[in-house]
CSV table of C-alpha atoms in Angstrom, one decimal:
chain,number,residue,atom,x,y,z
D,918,UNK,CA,0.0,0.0,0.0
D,919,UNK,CA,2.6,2.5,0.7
D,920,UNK,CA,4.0,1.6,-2.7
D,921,UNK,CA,0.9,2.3,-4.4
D,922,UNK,CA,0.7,6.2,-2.2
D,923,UNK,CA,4.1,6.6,-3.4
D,924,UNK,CA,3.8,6.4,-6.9
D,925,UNK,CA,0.7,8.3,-6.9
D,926,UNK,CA,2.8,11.2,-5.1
D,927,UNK,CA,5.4,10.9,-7.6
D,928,UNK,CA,2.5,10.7,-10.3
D,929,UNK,CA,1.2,14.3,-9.2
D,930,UNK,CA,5.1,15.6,-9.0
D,931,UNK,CA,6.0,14.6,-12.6
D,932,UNK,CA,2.6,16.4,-13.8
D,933,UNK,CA,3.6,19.0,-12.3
D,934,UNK,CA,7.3,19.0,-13.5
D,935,UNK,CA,5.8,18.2,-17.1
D,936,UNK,CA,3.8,21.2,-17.5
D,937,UNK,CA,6.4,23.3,-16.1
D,938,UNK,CA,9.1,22.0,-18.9
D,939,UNK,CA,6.6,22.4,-21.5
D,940,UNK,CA,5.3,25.9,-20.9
D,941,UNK,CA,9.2,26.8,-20.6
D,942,UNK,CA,9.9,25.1,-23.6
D,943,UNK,CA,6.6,27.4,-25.2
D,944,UNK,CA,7.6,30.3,-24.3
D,945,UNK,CA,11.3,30.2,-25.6
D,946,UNK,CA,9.5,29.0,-28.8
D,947,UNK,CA,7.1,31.6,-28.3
D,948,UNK,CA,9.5,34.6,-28.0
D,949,UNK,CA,12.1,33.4,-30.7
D,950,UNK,CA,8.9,33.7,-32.6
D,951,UNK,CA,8.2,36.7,-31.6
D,952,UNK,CA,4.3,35.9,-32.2
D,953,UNK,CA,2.6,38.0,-29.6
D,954,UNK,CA,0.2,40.6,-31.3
D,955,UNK,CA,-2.1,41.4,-28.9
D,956,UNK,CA,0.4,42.2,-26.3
D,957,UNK,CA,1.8,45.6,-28.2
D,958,UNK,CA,-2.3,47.5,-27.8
D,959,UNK,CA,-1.5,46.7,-23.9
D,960,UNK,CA,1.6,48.9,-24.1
D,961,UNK,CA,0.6,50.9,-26.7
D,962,UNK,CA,-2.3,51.9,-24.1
D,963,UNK,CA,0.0,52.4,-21.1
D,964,UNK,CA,1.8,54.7,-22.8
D,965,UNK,CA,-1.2,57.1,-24.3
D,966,UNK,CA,-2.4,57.1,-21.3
D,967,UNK,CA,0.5,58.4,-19.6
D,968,UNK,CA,0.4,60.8,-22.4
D,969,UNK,CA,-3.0,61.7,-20.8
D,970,UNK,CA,-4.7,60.4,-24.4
D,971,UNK,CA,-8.2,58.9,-24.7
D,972,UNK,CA,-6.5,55.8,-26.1
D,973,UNK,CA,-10.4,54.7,-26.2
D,974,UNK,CA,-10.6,57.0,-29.7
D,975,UNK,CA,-7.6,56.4,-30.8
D,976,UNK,CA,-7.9,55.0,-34.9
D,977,UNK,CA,-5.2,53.8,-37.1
D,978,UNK,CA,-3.2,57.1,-37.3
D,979,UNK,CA,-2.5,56.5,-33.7
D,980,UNK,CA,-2.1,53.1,-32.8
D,981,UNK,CA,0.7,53.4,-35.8
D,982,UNK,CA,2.3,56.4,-34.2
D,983,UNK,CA,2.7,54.6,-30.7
D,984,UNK,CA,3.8,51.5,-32.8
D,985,UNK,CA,6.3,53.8,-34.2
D,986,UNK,CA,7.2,55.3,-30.6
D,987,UNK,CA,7.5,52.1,-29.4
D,988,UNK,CA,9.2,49.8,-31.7
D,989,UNK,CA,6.4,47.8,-32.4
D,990,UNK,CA,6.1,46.2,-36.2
D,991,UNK,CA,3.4,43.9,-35.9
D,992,UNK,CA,0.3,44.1,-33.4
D,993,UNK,CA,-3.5,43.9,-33.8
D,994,UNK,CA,-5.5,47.0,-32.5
D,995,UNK,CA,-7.9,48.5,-30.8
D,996,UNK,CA,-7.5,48.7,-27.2
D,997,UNK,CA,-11.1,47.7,-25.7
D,998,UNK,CA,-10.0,46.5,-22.6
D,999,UNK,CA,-10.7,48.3,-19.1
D,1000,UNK,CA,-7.5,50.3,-17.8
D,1001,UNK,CA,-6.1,48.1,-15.7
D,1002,UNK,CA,-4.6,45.9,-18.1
D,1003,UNK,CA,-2.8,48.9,-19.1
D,1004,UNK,CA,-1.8,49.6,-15.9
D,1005,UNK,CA,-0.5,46.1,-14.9
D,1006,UNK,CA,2.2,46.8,-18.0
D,1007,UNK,CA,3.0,50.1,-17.5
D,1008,UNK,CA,6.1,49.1,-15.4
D,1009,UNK,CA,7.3,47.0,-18.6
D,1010,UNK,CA,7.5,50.1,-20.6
D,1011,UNK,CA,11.2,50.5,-19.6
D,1012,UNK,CA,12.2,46.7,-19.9
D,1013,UNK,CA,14.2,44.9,-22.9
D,1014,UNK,CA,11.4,44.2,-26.0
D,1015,UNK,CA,9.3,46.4,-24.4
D,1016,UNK,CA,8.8,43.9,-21.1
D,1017,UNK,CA,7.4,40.8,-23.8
D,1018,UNK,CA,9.5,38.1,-22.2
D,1019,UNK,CA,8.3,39.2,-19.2
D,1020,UNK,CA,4.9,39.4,-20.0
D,1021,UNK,CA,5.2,35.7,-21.7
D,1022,UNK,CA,6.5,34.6,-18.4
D,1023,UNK,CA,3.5,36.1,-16.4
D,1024,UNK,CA,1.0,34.6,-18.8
D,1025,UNK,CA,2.9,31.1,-18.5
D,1026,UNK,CA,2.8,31.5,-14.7
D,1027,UNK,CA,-1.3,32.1,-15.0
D,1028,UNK,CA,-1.9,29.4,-17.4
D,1029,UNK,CA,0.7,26.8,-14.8
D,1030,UNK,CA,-1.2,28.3,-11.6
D,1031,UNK,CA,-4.4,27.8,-13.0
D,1032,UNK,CA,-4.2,24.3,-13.6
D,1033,UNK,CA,-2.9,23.4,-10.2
D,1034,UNK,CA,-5.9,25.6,-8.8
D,1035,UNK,CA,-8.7,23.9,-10.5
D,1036,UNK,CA,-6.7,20.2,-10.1
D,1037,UNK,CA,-7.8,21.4,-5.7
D,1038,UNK,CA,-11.2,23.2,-6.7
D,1039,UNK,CA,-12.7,19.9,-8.6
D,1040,UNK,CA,-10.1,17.3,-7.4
D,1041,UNK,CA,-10.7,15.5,-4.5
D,1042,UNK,CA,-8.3,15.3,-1.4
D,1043,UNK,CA,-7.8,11.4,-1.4
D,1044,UNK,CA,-7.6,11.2,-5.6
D,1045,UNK,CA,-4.3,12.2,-6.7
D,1046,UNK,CA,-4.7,10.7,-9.9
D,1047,UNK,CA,-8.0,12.8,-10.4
D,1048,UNK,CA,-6.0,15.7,-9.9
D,1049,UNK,CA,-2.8,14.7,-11.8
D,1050,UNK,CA,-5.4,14.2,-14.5
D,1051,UNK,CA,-7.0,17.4,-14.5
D,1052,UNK,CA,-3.8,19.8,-13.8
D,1053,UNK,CA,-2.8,17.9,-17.0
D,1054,UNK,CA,-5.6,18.4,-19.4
D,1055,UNK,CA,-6.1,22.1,-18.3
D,1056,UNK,CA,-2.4,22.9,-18.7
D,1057,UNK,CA,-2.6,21.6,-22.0
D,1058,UNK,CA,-5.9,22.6,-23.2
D,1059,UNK,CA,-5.0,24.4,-26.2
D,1060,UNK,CA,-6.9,28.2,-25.5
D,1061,UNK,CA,-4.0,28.7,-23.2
D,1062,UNK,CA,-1.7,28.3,-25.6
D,1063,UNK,CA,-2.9,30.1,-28.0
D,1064,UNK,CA,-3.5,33.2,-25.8
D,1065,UNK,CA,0.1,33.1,-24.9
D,1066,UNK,CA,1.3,32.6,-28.9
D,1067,UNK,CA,-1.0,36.1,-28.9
D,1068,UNK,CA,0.4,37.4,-26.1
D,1069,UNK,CA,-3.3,37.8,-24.5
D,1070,UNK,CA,-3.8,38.3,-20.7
D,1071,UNK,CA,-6.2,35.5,-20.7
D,1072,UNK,CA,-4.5,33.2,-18.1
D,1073,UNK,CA,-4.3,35.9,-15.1
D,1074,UNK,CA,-7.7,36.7,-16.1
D,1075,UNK,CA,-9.0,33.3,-15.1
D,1076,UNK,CA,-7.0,32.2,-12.5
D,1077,UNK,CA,-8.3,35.5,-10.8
D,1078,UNK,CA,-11.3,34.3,-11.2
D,1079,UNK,CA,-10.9,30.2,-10.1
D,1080,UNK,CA,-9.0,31.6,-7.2
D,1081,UNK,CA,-12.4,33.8,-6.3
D,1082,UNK,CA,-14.3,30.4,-6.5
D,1083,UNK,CA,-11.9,29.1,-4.3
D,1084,UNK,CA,-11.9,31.4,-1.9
D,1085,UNK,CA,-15.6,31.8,-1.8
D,1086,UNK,CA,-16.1,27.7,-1.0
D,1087,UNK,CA,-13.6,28.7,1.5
D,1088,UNK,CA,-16.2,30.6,3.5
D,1089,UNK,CA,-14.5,34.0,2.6
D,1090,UNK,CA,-17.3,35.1,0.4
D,1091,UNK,CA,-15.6,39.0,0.6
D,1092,UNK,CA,-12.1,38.3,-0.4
D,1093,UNK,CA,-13.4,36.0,-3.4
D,1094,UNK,CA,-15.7,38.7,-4.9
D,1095,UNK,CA,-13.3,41.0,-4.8
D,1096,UNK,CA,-10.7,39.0,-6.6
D,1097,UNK,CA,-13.6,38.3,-8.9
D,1098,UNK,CA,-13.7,42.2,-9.4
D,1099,UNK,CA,-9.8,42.6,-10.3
D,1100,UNK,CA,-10.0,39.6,-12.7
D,1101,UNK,CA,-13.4,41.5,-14.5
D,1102,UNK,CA,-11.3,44.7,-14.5
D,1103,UNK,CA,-8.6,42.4,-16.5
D,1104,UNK,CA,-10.7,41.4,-18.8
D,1105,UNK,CA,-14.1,40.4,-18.5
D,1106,UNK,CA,-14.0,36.9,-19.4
D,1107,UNK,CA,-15.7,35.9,-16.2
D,1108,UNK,CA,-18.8,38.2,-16.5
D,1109,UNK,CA,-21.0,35.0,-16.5
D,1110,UNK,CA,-19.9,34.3,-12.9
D,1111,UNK,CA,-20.8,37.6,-11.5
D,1112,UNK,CA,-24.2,36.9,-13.6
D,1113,UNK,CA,-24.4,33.8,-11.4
D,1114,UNK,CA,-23.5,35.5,-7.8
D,1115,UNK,CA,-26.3,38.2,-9.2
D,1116,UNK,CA,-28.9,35.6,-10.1
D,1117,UNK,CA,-28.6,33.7,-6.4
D,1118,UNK,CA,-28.8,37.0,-4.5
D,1119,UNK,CA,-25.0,36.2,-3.3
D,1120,UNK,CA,-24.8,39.9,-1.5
D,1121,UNK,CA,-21.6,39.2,0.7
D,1122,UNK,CA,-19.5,38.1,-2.4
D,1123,UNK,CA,-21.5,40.9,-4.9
D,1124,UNK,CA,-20.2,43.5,-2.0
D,1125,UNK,CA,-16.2,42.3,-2.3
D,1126,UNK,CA,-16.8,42.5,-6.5
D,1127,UNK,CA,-17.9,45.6,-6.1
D,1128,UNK,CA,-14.9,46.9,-3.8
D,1129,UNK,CA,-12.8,45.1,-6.6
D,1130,UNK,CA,-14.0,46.9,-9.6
D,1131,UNK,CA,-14.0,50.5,-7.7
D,1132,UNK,CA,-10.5,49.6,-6.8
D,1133,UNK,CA,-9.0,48.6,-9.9
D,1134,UNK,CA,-11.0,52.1,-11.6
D,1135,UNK,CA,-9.4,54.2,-8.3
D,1136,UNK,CA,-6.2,52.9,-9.1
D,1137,UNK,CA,-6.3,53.7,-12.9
D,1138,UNK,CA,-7.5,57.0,-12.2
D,1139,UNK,CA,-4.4,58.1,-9.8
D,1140,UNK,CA,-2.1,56.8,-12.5
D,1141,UNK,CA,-3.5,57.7,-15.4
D,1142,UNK,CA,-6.1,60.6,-14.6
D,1143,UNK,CA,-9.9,60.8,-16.3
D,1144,UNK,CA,-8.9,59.4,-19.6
D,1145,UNK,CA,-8.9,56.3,-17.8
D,1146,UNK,CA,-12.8,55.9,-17.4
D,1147,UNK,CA,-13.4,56.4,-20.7
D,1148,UNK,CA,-13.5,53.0,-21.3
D,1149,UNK,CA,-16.8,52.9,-19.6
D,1150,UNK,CA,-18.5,54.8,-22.5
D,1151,UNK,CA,-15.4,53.1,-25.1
D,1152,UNK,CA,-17.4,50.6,-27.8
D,1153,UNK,CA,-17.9,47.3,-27.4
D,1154,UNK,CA,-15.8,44.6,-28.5
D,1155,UNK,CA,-16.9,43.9,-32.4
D,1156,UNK,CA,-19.0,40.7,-33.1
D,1157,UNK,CA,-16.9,38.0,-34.9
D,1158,UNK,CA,-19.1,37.3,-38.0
D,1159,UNK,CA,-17.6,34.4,-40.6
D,1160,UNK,CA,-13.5,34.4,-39.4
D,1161,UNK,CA,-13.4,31.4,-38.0
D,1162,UNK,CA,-11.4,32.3,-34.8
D,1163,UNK,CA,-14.9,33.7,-34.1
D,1164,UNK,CA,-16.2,30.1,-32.3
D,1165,UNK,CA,-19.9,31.0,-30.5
D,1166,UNK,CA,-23.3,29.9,-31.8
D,1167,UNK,CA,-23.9,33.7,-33.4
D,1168,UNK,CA,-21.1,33.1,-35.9
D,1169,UNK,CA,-21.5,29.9,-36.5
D,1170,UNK,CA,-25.0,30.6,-38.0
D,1171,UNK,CA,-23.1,33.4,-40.1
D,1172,UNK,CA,-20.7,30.7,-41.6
D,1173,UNK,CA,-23.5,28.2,-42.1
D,1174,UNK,CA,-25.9,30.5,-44.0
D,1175,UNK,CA,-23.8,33.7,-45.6
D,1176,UNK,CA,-21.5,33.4,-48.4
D,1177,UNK,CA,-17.4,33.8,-46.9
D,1178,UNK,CA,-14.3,33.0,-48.0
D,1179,UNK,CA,-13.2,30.2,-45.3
D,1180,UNK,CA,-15.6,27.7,-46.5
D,1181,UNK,CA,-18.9,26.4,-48.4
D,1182,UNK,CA,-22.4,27.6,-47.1
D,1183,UNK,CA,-25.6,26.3,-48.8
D,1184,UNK,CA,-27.4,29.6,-48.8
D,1185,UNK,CA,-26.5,33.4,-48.8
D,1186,UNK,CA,-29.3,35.0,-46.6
D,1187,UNK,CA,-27.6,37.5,-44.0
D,1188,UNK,CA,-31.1,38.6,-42.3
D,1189,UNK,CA,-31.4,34.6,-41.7
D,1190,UNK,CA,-28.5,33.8,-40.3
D,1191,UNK,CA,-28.9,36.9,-37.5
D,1192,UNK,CA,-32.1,35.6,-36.5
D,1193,UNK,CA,-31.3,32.1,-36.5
D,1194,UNK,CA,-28.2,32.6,-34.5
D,1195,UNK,CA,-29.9,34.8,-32.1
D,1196,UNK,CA,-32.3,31.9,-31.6
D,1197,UNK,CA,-29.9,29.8,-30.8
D,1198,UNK,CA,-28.2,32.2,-28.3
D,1199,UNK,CA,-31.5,32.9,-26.8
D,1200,UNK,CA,-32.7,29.2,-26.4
D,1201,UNK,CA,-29.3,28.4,-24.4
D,1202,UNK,CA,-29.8,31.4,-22.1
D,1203,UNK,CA,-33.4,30.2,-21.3
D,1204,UNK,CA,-32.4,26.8,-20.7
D,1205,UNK,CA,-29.2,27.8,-18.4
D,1206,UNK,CA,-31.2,30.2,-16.7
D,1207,UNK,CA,-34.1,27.5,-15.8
D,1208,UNK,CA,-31.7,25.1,-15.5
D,1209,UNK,CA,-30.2,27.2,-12.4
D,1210,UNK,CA,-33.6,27.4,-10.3
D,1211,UNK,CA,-35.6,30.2,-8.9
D,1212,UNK,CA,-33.4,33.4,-8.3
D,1213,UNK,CA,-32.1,34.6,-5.0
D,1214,UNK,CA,-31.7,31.0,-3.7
D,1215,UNK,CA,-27.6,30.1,-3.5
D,1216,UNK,CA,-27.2,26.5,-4.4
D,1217,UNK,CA,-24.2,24.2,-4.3
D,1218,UNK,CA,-21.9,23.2,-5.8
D,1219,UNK,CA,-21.0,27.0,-6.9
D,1220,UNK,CA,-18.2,26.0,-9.0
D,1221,UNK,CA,-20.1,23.7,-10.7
D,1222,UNK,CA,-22.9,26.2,-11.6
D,1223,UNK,CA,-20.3,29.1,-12.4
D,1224,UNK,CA,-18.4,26.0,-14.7
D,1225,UNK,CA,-22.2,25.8,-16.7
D,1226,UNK,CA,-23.3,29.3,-16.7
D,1227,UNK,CA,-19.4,30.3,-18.0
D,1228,UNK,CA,-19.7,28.0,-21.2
D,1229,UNK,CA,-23.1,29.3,-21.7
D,1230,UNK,CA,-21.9,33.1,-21.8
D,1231,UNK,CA,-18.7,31.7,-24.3
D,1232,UNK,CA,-21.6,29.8,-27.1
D,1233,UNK,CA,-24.0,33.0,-26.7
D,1234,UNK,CA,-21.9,35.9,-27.0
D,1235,UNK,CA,-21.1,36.7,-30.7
D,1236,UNK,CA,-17.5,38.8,-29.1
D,1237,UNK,CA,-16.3,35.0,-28.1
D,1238,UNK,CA,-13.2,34.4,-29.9
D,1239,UNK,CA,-11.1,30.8,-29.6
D,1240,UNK,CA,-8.9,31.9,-27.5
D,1241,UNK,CA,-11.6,32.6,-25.0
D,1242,UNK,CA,-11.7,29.3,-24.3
D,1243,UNK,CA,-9.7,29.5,-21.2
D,1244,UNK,CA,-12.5,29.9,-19.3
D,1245,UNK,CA,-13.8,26.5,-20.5
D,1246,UNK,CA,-11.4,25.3,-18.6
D,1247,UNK,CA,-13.6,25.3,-15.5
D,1248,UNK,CA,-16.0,23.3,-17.6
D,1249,UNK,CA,-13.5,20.7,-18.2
D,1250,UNK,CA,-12.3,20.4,-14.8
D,1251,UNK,CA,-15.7,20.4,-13.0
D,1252,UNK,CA,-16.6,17.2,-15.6
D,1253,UNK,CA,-13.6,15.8,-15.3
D,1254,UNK,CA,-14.5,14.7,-11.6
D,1255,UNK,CA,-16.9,12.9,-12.7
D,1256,UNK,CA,-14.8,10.9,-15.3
D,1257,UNK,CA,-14.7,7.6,-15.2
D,1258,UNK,CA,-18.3,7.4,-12.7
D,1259,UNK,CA,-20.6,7.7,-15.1
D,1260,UNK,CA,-21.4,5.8,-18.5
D,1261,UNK,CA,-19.3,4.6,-21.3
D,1262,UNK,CA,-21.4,7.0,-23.7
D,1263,UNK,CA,-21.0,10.2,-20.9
D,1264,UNK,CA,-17.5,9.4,-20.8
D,1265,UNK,CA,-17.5,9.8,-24.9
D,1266,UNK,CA,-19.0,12.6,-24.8
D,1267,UNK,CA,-16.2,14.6,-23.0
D,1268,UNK,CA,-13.6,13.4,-24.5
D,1269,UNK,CA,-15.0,14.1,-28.3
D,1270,UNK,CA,-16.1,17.8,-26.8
D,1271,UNK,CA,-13.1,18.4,-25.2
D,1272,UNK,CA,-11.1,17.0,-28.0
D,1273,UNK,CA,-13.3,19.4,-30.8
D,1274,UNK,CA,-12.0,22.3,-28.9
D,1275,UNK,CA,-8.4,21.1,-28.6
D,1276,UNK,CA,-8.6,20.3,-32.2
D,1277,UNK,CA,-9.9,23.2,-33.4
D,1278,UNK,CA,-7.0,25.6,-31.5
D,1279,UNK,CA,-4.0,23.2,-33.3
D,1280,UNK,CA,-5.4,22.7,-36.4
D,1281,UNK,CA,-8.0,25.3,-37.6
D,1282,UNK,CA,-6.1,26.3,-40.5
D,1283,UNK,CA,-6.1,23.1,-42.1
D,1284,UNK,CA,-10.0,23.5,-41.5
D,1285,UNK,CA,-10.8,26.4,-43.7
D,1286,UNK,CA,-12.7,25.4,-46.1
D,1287,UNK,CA,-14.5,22.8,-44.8
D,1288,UNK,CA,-17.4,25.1,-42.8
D,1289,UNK,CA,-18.7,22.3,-40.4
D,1290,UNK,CA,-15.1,21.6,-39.3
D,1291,UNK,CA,-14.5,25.5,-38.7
D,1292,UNK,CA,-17.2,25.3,-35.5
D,1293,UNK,CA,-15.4,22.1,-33.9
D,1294,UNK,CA,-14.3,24.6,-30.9
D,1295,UNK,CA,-18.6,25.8,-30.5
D,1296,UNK,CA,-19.8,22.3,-31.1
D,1297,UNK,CA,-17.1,20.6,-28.6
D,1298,UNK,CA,-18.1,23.8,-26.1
D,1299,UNK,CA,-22.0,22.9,-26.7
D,1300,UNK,CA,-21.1,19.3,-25.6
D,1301,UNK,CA,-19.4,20.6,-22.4
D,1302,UNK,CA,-22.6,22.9,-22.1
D,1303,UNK,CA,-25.1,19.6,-22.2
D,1304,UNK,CA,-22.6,17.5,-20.1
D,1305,UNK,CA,-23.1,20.1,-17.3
D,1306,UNK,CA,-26.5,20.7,-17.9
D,1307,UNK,CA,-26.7,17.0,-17.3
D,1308,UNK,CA,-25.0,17.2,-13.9
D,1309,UNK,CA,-26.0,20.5,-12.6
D,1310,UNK,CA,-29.7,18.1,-13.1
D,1311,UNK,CA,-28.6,15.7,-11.4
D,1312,UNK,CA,-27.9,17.2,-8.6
D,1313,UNK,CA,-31.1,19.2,-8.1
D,1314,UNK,CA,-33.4,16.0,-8.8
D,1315,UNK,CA,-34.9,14.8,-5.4
């Protein structure tokens, strides 16, 4: 017996070790290739802002101006992000490369810490294969590595907000809103979870969010002065349409039923494909939300609910891009609990969902066109969707 403990120790030490190597080994790759293109906005936006610019306004004149200012060659504007993703690189303004290796390093660290924080959230104490299994599946689902090839603050963003769910299971409701705050003031990525806390009347932990958010805009503000809360009236984030990084239900209608150059569609009708994806949109968001039970009543598990509600928010909005995905993560973790426990054709299920999305982040290129190979990342997040809706079910039946 203490043979079989020991390899299972040693099991959860070389997941660990393995993860590490590879994410160095990424982001030497990574930074040789110089790849990141969503990383220069983030400076480019620390540094108007400094300037006391409305970076929020700013078109192509200036974004090439600051590229110019900056040594930048390649990046893909706008900035739509609230200012404290500016404000987290502002220090790397000085550094070599503008602070990218740096950066690359941070996002690595997220991605790494991530993984080991869902492996405690959805593992169970006397499993440690459960959690070797998830820390490695998370820290190779591919919508981490793709938002560190980008250079996109995507992994902080989440593990900000799997540490709040930790925290709050923890009993310290406070302290896990308000890191749920700082990770929406990131990026808001986890918007569906402060839905959630909203829908079950969670006041203590809606309280610490709130303390979050007006600290991260306080913050902003003394740095950067009034320019910074323009991003309160900046536009929103522009709806995918037919590229196929676009992965959420909206879009896929658009690539189905519009004419586009990444694939075949049957019919050209615009005006269709609108209504038909916002039907789909709408029928998910009446399902999640009667799926989740009368409002104002908190119901357990709340990581489990927040994993359902957050891969319901990634197939309706039509802003969800691939590399989004990073918040699917909680999905994958929360089902893969119950892997291995329930049937042969449940246990297909996740791995062909959760293999649609890996699939689609490695080789999407290859995909284009083929259209019903373009929407292998919404259809493998749909299966998580129905997986969970499955459980979350479950659990509420008497």
């Amino acid at each position: 017996m203490r043979g079989i403990h020991s390899i299972l120790f040693h099991g959860e030490i070389l997941s660990r070790i393995a993860l590490i190597l590879f994410y160095a080994a990424a982001g030497v790759w990574i930074l040789l290739r110089h790849s990141p293109v969503d990383y220069p906005p983030y400076v480019m936006a620390a540094w108007g802002f400094q300037r006391g610019e409305n970076i929020y306004q700013w078109d192509e004149t200036d974004y090439a101006r600051a590229a110019a200012a900056l040594g930048f060659e390649r990046y893909a504007p706008p900035y739509r992000y609230p200012p404290l993703t500016a404000l987290l690189v502002l220090p790397m303004l000085t550094l070599p490369d503008r602070g990218l290796g740096l950066w690359i390093f941070l996002q690595a660290m997220g991605a790494l810490l991530t993984a080991e924080a869902l492996a405690c959230l959805f593992g169970e104490p006397g499993r440690p294969q459960q959690r070797a299994l998830i820390r490695m599946s998370v820290g190779l689902f591919p919508p981490f590595l793709v938002s560190l090839y980008a250079g996109q603050v995507n992994p902080v963003v989440v593990l900000l907000a799997v540490l709040a769910l930790q925290t709050i299971r923890q009993g310290r409701e406070g302290r896990g809103g308000f890191l749920l705050g700082m990770s929406l003031m990131l990026k808001p990525l986890a918007i569906g979870v402060a839905g959630l806390l909203l829908w079950e009347g969670r006041w203590r932990v809606l309280r610490g969010l709130a303390l979050g958010i007006a600290l991260s805009l306080g913050m902003s503000v003394l740095v950067f002065g009034v320019p910074a809360l323009e991003f309160l009236r900046a536009p929103m984030a522009s709806a995918g349409g037919a590229y196929p990084p676009a992965q959420n239900l909206p879009s896929m209608a658009i690539r189905w039923l519009t004419h586009h150059p990444y694939g075949f569609a049957p019919i050209d009708a615009p005006a269709a494909a609108r209504w038909i994806g916002g039907a789909l949109a709408g029928a998910i968001v009446l399902l999640t939300l009667a799926g989740l039970g009368r409002p104002g009543t908190p119901r357990e598990p709340l990581e489990d609910r927040a994993a359902w509600v957050t891969a319901a928010v990634f197939l309706v909005n039509p802003g969800t891009w691939y590399h989004h995905g990073v918040m699917l993560s909680l999905a994958l973790g929360a089902l893969l609990r119950q892997a291995g426990q329930r049937s042969r054709i449940w246990n297909a299920t996740l791995a062909v969902s959760a293999g649609a999305v890996a699939l689609w982040g490695l080789a999407w290129h290859a995909f284009v066109g083929w259209t019903p190979l373009l929407d292998l990342g919404t259809l493998g997040a749909l299966g998580l969707w129905i997986l969970l809706a499955r459980e979350i079910g479950r659990r509420r039946a008497p």
